[in-house]
Coordinates of C-alpha atoms in Angstrom, one line a residue:
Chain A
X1 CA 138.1 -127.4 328.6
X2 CA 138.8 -128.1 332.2
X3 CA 138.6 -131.9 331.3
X4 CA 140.7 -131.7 329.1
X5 CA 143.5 -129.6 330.7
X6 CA 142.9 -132.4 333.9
X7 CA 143.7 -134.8 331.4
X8 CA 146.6 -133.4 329.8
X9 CA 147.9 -132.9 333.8
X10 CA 147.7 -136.5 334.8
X11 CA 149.1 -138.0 331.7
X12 CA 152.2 -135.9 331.8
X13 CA 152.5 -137.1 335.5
X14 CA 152.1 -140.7 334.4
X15 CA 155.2 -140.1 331.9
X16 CA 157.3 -139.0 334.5
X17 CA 156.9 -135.5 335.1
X18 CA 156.8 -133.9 338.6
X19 CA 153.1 -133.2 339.5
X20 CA 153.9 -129.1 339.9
X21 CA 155.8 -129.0 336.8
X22 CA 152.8 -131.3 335.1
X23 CA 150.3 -128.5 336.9
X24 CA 152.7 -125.4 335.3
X25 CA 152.9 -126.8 331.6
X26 CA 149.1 -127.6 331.9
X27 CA 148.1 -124.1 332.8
X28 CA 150.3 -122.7 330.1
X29 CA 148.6 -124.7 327.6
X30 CA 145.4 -123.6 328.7
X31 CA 146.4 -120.0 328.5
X32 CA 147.7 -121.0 324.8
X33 CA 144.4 -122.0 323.7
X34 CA 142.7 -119.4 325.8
X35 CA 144.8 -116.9 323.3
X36 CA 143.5 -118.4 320.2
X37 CA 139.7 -118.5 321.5
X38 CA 139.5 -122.5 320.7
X39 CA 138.9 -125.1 322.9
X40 CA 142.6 -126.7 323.6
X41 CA 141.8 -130.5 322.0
X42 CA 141.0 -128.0 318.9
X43 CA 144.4 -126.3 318.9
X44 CA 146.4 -128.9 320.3
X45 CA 144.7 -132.9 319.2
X46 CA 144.1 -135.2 321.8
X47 CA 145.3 -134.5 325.3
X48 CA 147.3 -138.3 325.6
X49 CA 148.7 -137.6 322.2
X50 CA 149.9 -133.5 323.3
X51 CA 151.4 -134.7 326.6
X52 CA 153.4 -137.5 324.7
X53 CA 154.8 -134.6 322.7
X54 CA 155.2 -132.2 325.3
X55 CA 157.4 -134.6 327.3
X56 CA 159.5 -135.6 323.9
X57 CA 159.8 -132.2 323.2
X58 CA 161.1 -131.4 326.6
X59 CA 163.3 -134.4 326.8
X60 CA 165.2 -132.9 323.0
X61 CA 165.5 -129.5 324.8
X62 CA 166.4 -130.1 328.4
X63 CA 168.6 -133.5 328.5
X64 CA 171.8 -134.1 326.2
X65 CA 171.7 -137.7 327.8
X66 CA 169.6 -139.9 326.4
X67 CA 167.4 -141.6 327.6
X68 CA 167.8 -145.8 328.7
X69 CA 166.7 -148.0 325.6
X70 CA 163.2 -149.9 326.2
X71 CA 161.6 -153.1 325.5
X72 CA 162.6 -154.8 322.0
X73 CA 159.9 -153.4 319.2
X74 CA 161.8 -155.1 316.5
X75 CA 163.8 -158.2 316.2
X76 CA 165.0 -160.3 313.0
X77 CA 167.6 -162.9 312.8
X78 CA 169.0 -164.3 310.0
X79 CA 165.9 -162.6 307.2
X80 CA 166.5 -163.3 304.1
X81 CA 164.1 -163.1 300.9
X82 CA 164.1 -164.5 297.6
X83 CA 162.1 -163.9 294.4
X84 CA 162.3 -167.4 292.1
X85 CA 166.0 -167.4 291.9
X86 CA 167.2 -164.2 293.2
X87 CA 168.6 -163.8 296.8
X88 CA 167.0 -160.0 297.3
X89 CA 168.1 -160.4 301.6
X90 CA 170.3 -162.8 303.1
X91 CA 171.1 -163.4 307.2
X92 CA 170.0 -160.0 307.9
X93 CA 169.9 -159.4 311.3
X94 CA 168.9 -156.5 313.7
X95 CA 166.8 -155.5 317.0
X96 CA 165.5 -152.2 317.6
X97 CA 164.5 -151.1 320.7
X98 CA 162.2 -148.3 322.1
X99 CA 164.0 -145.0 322.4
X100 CA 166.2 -145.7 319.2
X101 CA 166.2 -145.1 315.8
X102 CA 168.0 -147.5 313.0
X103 CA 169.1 -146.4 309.6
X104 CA 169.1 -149.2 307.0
X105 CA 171.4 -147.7 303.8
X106 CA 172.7 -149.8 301.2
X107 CA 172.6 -149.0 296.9
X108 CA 169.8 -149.0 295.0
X109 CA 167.8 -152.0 294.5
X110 CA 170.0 -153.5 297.7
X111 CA 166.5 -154.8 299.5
X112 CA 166.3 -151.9 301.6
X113 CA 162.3 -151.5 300.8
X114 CA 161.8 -155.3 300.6
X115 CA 163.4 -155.4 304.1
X116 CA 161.0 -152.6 305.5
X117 CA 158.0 -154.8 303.9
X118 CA 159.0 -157.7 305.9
X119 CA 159.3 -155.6 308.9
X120 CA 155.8 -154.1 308.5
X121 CA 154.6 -157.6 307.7
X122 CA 153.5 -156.8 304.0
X123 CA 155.5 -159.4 302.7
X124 CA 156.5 -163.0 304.1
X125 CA 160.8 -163.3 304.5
X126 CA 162.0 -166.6 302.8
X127 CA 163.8 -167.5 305.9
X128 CA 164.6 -166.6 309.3
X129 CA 162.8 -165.0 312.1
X130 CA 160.9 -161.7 313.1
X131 CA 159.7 -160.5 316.3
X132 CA 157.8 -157.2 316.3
X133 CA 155.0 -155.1 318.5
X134 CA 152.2 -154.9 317.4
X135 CA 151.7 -151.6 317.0
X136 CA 153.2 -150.3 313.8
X137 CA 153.6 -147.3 310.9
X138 CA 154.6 -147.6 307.5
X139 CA 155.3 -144.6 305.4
X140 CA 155.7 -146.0 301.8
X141 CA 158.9 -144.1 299.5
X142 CA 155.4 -143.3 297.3
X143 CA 151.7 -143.7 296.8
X144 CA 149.8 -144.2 299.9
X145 CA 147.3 -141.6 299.5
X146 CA 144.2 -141.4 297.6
X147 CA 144.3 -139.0 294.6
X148 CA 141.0 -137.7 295.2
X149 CA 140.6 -136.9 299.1
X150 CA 141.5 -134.4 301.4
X151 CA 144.3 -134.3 304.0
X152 CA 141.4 -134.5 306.6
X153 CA 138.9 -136.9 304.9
X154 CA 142.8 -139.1 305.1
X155 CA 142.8 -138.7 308.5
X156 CA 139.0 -139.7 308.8
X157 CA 139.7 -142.8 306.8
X158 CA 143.0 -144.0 308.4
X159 CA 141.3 -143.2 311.8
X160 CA 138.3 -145.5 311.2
X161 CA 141.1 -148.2 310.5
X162 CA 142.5 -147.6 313.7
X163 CA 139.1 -147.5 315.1
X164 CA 139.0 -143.9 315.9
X165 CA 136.4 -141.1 315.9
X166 CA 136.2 -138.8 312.4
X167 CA 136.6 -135.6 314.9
X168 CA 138.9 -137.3 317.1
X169 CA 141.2 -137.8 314.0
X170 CA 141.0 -134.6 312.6
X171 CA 141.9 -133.3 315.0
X172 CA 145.2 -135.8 315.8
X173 CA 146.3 -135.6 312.3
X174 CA 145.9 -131.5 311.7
X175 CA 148.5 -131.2 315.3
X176 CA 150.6 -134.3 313.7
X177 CA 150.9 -132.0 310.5
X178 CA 151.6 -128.7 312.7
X179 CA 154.5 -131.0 313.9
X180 CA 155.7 -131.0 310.2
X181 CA 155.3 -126.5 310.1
X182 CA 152.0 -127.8 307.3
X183 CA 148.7 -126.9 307.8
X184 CA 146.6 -128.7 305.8
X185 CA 144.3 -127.6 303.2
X186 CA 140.7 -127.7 303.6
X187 CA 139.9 -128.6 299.9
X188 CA 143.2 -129.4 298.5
X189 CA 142.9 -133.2 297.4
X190 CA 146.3 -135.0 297.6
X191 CA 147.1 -135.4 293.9
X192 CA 147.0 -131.5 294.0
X193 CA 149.3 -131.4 296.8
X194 CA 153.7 -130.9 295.7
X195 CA 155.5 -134.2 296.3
X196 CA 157.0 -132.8 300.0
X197 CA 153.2 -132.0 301.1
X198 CA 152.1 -135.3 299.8
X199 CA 155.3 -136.8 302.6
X200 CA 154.2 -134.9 305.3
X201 CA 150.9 -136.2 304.9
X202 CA 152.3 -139.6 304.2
X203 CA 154.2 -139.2 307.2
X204 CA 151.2 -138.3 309.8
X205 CA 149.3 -141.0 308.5
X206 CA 151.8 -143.6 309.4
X207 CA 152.1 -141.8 312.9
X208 CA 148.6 -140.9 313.6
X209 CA 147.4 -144.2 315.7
X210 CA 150.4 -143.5 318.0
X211 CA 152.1 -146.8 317.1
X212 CA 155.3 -147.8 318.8
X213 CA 157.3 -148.5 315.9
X214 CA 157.4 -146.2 312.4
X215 CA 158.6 -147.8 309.5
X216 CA 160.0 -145.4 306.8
X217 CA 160.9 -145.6 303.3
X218 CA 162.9 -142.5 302.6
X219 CA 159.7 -140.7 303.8
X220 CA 161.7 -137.0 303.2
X221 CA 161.7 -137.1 299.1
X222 CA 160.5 -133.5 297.9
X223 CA 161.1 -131.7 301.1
X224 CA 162.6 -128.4 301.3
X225 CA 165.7 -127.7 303.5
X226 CA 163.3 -126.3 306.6
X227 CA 160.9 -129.6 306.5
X228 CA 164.3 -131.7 305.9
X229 CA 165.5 -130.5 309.5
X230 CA 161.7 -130.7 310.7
X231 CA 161.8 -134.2 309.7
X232 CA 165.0 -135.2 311.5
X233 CA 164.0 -133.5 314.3
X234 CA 160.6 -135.0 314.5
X235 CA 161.8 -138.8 314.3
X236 CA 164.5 -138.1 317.3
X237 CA 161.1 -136.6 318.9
X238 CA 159.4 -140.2 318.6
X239 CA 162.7 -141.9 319.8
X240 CA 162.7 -139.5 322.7
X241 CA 159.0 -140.2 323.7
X242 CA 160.3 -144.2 323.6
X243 CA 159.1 -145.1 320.4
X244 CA 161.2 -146.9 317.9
X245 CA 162.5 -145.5 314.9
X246 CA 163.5 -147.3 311.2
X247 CA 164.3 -145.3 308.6
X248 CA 165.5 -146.1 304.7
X249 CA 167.9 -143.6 303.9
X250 CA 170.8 -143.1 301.9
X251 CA 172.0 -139.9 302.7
X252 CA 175.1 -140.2 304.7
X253 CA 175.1 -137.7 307.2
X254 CA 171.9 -138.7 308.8
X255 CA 173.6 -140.8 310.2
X256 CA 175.8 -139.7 313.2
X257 CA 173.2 -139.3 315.3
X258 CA 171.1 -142.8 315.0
X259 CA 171.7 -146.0 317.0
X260 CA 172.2 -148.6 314.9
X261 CA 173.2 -148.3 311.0
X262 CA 171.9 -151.8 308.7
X263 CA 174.0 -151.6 305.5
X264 CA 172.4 -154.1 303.0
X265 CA 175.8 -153.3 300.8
X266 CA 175.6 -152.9 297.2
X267 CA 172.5 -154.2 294.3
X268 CA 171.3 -157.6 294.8
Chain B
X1 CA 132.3 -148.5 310.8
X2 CA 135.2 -148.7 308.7
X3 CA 133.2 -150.1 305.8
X4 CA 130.8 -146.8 306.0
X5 CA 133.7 -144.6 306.1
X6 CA 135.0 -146.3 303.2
X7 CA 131.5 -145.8 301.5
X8 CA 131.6 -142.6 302.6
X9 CA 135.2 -141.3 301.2
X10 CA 134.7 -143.7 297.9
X11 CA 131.4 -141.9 297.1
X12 CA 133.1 -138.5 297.9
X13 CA 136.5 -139.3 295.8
X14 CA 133.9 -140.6 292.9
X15 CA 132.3 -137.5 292.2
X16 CA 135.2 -135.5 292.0
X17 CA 136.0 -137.4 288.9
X18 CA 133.6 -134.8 287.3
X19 CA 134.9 -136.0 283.4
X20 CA 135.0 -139.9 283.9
X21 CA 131.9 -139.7 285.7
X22 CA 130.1 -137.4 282.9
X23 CA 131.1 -140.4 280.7
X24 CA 129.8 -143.1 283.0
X25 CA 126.4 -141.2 283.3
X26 CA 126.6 -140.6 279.8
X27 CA 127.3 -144.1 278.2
X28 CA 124.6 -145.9 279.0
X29 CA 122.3 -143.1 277.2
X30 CA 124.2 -143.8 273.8
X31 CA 123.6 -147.2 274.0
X32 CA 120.3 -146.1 274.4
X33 CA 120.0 -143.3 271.7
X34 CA 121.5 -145.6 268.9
X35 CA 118.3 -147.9 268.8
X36 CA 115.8 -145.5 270.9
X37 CA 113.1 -146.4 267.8
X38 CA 113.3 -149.9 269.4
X39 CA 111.7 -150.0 272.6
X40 CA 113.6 -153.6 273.0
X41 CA 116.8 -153.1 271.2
X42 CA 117.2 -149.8 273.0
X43 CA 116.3 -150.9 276.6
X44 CA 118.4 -153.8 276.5
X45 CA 121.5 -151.7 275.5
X46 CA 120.6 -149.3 277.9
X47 CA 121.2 -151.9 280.9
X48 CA 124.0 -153.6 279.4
X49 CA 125.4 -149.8 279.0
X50 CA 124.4 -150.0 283.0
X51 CA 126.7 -152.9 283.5
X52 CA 129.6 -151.7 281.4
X53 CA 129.6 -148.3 282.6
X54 CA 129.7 -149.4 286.8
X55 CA 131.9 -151.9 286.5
X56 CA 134.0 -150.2 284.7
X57 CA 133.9 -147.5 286.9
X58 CA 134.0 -149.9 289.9
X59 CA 137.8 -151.0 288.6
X60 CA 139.0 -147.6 288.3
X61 CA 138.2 -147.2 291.9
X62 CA 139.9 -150.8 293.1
X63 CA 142.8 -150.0 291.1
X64 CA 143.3 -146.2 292.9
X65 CA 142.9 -147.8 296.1
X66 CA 145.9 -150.0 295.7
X67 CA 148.2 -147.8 297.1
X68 CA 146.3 -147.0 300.3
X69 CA 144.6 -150.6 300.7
X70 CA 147.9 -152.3 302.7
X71 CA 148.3 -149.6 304.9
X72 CA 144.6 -149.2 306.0
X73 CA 145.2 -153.4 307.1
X74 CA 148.3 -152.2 308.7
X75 CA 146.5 -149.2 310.7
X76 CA 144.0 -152.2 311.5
X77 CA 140.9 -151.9 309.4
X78 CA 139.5 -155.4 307.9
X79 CA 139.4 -156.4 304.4
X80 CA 135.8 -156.7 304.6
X81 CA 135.8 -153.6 305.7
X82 CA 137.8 -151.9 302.9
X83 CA 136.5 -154.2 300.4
X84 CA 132.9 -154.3 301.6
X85 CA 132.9 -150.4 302.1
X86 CA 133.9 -149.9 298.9
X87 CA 131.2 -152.1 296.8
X88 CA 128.7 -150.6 299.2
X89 CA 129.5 -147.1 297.4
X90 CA 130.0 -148.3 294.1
X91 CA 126.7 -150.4 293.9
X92 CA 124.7 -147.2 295.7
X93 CA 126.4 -145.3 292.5
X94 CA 125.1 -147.8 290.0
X95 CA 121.5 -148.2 291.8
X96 CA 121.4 -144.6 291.4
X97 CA 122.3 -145.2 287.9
X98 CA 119.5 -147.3 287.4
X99 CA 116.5 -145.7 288.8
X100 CA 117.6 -142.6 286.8
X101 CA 117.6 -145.0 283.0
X102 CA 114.4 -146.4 284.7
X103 CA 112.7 -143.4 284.8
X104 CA 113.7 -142.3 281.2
X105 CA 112.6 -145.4 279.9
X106 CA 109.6 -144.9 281.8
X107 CA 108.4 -141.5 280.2
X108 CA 110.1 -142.3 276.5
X109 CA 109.2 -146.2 276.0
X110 CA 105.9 -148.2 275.5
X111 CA 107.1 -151.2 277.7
X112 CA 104.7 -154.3 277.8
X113 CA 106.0 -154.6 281.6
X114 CA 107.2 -151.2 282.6
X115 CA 107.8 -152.3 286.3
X116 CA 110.1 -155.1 285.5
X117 CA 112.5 -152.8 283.5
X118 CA 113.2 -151.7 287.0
X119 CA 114.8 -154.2 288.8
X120 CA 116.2 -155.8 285.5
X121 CA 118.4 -152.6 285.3
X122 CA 118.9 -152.7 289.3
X123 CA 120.3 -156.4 289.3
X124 CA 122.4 -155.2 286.0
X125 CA 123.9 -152.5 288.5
X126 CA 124.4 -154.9 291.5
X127 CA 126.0 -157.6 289.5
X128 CA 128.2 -154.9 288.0
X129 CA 130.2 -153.9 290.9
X130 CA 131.3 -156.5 292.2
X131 CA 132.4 -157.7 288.6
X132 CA 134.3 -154.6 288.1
X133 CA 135.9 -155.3 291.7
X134 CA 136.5 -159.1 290.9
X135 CA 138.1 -158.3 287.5
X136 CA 140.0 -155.2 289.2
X137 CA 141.5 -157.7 291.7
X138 CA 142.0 -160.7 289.0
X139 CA 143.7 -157.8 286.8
X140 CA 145.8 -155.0 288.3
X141 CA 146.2 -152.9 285.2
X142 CA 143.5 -150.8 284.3
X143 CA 144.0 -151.4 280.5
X144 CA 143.8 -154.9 280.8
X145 CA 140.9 -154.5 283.2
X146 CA 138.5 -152.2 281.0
X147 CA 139.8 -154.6 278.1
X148 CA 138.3 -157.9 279.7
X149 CA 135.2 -155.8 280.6
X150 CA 134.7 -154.8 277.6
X151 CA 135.1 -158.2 276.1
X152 CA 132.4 -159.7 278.0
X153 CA 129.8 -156.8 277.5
X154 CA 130.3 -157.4 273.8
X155 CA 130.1 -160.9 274.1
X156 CA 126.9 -160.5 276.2
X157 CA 125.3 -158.3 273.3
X158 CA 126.5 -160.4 270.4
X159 CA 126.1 -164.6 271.7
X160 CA 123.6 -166.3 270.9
X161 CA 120.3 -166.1 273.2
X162 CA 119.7 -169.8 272.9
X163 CA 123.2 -171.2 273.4
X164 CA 125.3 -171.9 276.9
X165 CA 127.8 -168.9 276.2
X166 CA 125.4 -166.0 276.9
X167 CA 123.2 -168.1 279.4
X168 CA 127.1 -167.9 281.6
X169 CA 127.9 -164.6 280.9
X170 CA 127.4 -162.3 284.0
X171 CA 124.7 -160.1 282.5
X172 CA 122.4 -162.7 281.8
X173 CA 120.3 -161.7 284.2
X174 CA 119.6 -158.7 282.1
X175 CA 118.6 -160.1 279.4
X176 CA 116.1 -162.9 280.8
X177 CA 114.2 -160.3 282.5
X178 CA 114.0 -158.1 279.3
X179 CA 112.5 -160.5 277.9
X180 CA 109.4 -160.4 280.6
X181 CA 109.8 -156.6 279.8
X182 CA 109.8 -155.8 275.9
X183 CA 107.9 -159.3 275.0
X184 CA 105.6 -160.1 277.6
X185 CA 104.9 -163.9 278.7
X186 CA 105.6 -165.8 281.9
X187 CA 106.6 -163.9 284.9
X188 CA 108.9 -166.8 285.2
X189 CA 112.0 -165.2 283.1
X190 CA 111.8 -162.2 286.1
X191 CA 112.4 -164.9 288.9
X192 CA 115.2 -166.7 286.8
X193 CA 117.0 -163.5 285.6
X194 CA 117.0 -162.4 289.9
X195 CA 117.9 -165.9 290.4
X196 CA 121.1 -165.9 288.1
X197 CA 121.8 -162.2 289.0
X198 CA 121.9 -163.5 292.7
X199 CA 123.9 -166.1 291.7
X200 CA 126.4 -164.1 289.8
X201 CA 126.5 -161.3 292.9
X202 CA 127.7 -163.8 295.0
X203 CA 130.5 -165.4 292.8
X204 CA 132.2 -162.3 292.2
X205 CA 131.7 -160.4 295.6
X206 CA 133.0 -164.4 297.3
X207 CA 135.8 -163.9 294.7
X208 CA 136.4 -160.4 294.8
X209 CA 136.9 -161.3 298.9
X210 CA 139.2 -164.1 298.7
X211 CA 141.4 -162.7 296.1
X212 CA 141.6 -159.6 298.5
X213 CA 142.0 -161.7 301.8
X214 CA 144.8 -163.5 300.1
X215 CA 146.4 -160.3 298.5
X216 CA 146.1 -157.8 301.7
X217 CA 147.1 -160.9 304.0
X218 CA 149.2 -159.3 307.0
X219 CA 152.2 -161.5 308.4
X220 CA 151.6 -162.3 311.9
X221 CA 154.8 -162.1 313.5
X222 CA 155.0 -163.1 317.5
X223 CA 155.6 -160.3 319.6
X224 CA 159.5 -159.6 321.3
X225 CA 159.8 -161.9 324.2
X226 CA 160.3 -158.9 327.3
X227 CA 163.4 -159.4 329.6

């Protein structure tokens, strides 16, 4: 436990925090878990991954101002795509830094899921260039998630990709989903799960290699009014702790509060 | 690592399909039952019922995983890894498969080379999952999948032994060592049926890979030049 509760200290002093208000929120975490007789990487995930939480969540709370913009995560200039003869994207162009989240709206069939392919690198742009880091999410609109498994046994699988441990992340994804008010089902396989649960888990899978850009496709289809707000409030979280942020939407009033809006305009 | 966690999780997700995997257990047994007076006919059928039912099987799984396959490269696992992990599973399935029919044909048959009905239904099982993966990758929808594997079963059961078509049909293997098994004579038709069975294993898993590498291929874009 100690370890851990050491570990949690020093990263939150690495982010920024000052070392006796790193010492204070460390101490209170271990009283936390103390409370729920559970070793605190059980209740909480991995101590890198809780701190980077801790500090976004404080950041939402405690400072109106936002913070600076950082390095470029995403960059294209002048994308376009075609299928055969059909212009799908044309001169599209956009950057994305950490610490800010773009909306990309436009009618149906605009591009707008062809666009986040290209940014994700699924599929090649006819023309132009893209720049991106290297670590990134996608959250598909659907599919995604294998019928016949678990939430955790996704976890375990999408963690080997990433080259984690199975316990290791377990453990991540379950604290990802607590993010999202779900606790996951020990037996419920994801074709059982409703069309929101089957998001959320969408949604920590994208997230749970702690990538610096998230990609996603109108991730919040089948979510309630509570998880809606949970949602919104969970990707200004991310852009908080400096990540960057695109999002498909086309719900309107998302969008006072993101940095940069990409209308594709109407139906290619 | 990622290919046994793929095992791993395919096995697991595979027998949770309690009713299609009834029926996969289950075909090669009528094959078997139709002709089970004919200790030839019926342990023949028995292994190209092997074939059918894992490859089929095989598909089904490839075709689920399409969905989930792209953002597993994207999270960083390999496509040997996802590819590799999965035939690992589905071939353990179908070995499975086989030593179970082997041991019924063992205690219901009178064999001239018991033995040899062993790995003649093994190599049916190890050529059959990669087949179902290569036509699974060659064909993304499941009807037109289980229709082409369907086609070549029947066309291995009904060509010719002594002409070309059957001799190029995946499942030859199967039947050159059944011939060592229900007929007797050289040992030789065991070492050619392995040998095309080998063969075959490593056309389809070479083109289940490629088609795979080419299909789950990730755009590399450069990385943001930093101020």
């Amino acid at each position: 436990m100690a370890d851990w509760v050491d570990s949690l200290e020093s990263e939150l002093v690495r982010l920024g925090l000052q070392p006796g208000r790193a010492r204070h929120l460390a101490d209170e975490t271990e009283q936390q878990a103390a409370e729920s007789d559970s070793p605190p990487g059980e209740v909480f995930g991995p101590a890198v991954l809780y701190a980077r939480h801790l500090v976004a969540a404080l950041r939402v709370s405690s400072a109106p101002a936002r913070l600076h913009a950082g390095p470029v995560m995403l960059s294209l200039a002048g994308v376009s795509k075609r299928y055969r003869r059909q212009t799908v994207l044309a001169d599209v162009n956009l950057t994305v830094r950490g610490g800010e989240v773009a909306a990309v709206v436009g009618a149906n069939g605009c591009g707008k899921s062809t666009l986040l392919r290209i940014c994700a690198g699924l599929t090649r742009p006819s023309g132009g260039s893209v720049r991106r880091t290297r670590r990134v999410g996608f959250v598909p609109q659907d599919g995604g998630t294998v019928g016949g498994l678990t939430a955790e046994e996704h976890f375990t699988l999408f963690g080997a990709a990433a080259g984690m441990v199975p316990g290791r992340a377990r453990s991540t994804g379950v604290h990802l989903a607590s993010r999202l008010a779900w606790r996951p089902g020990a037996r419920q396989r994801a074709q059982q799960m409703s069309g929101g649960t089957r998001q959320k888990l969408n949604l920590v899978l994208g997230e749970l290699h702690a990538p610096d850009l998230l990609l996603l496709d109108e991730p919040y289809q089948g979510f309630d009014q509570g998880t809606y707000v949970d949602f919104w409030q969970q990707v200004f979280a991310w852009r908080d702790a400096g990540r960057a942020v695109v999002v498909v939407t086309h719900l309107l009033h998302d969008l006072q509060n993101v940095d940069h809006v990409l209308d594709l305009g109407a139906s290619a | 690592m990622t290919a046994l966690v793929v095992a791993n999780l395919s096995a697991r997700e595979v027998s949770r399909r309690r009713a299609a995997l009834l029926l996969v257990v289950s075909l090669p047994f009528w094959f078997y039952l139709a002709r089970r007076d004919l200790s030839g006919q019926s342990t023949r059928a028995l292994t190209l019922g092997i074939g059918w039912a894992v490859s089929t099987l095989t598909l089904f799984v490839v075709n689920a995983s399409r969905g989930v396959d792209p953002r597993l490269r994207l999270t960083g696992a390999s496509v040997l890894g996802i590819i590799g992990g999965r035939l690992l599973a589905m071939t353990g399935i179908g070995v499975l498969l086989a030593l179970g029919y082997w041991g019924l044909v063992a205690v219901d048959q009178d064999l001239f080379h018991l033995w040899a009905a062993g790995p003649m239904m093994l190599i049916t099982a190890l050529v059959a999952a990669p087949l179902g993966s290569l036509i699974g990758a060659i064909l993304p929808r499941e009807l037109d999948g289980a229709l082409a594997l369907l086609c070549i079963s029947s066309v291995q059961m009904l060509a010719d032994p002594a002409g070309l078509l059957a001799k190029v049909m995946p499942f030859w293997s199967a039947r050159e060592v059944g011939n060592y098994v229900v007929d007797g004579g050289s040992i030789d038709f065991v070492w050619r049926g392995l040998a095309h069975g080998g063969v075959t294993w490593l056309i389809c898993v070479a083109g289940t890979l490629a088609i795979f590498h080419w299909r789950l291929r990730l755009v590399r874009y450069p990385e943001p030049e930093l101020p």
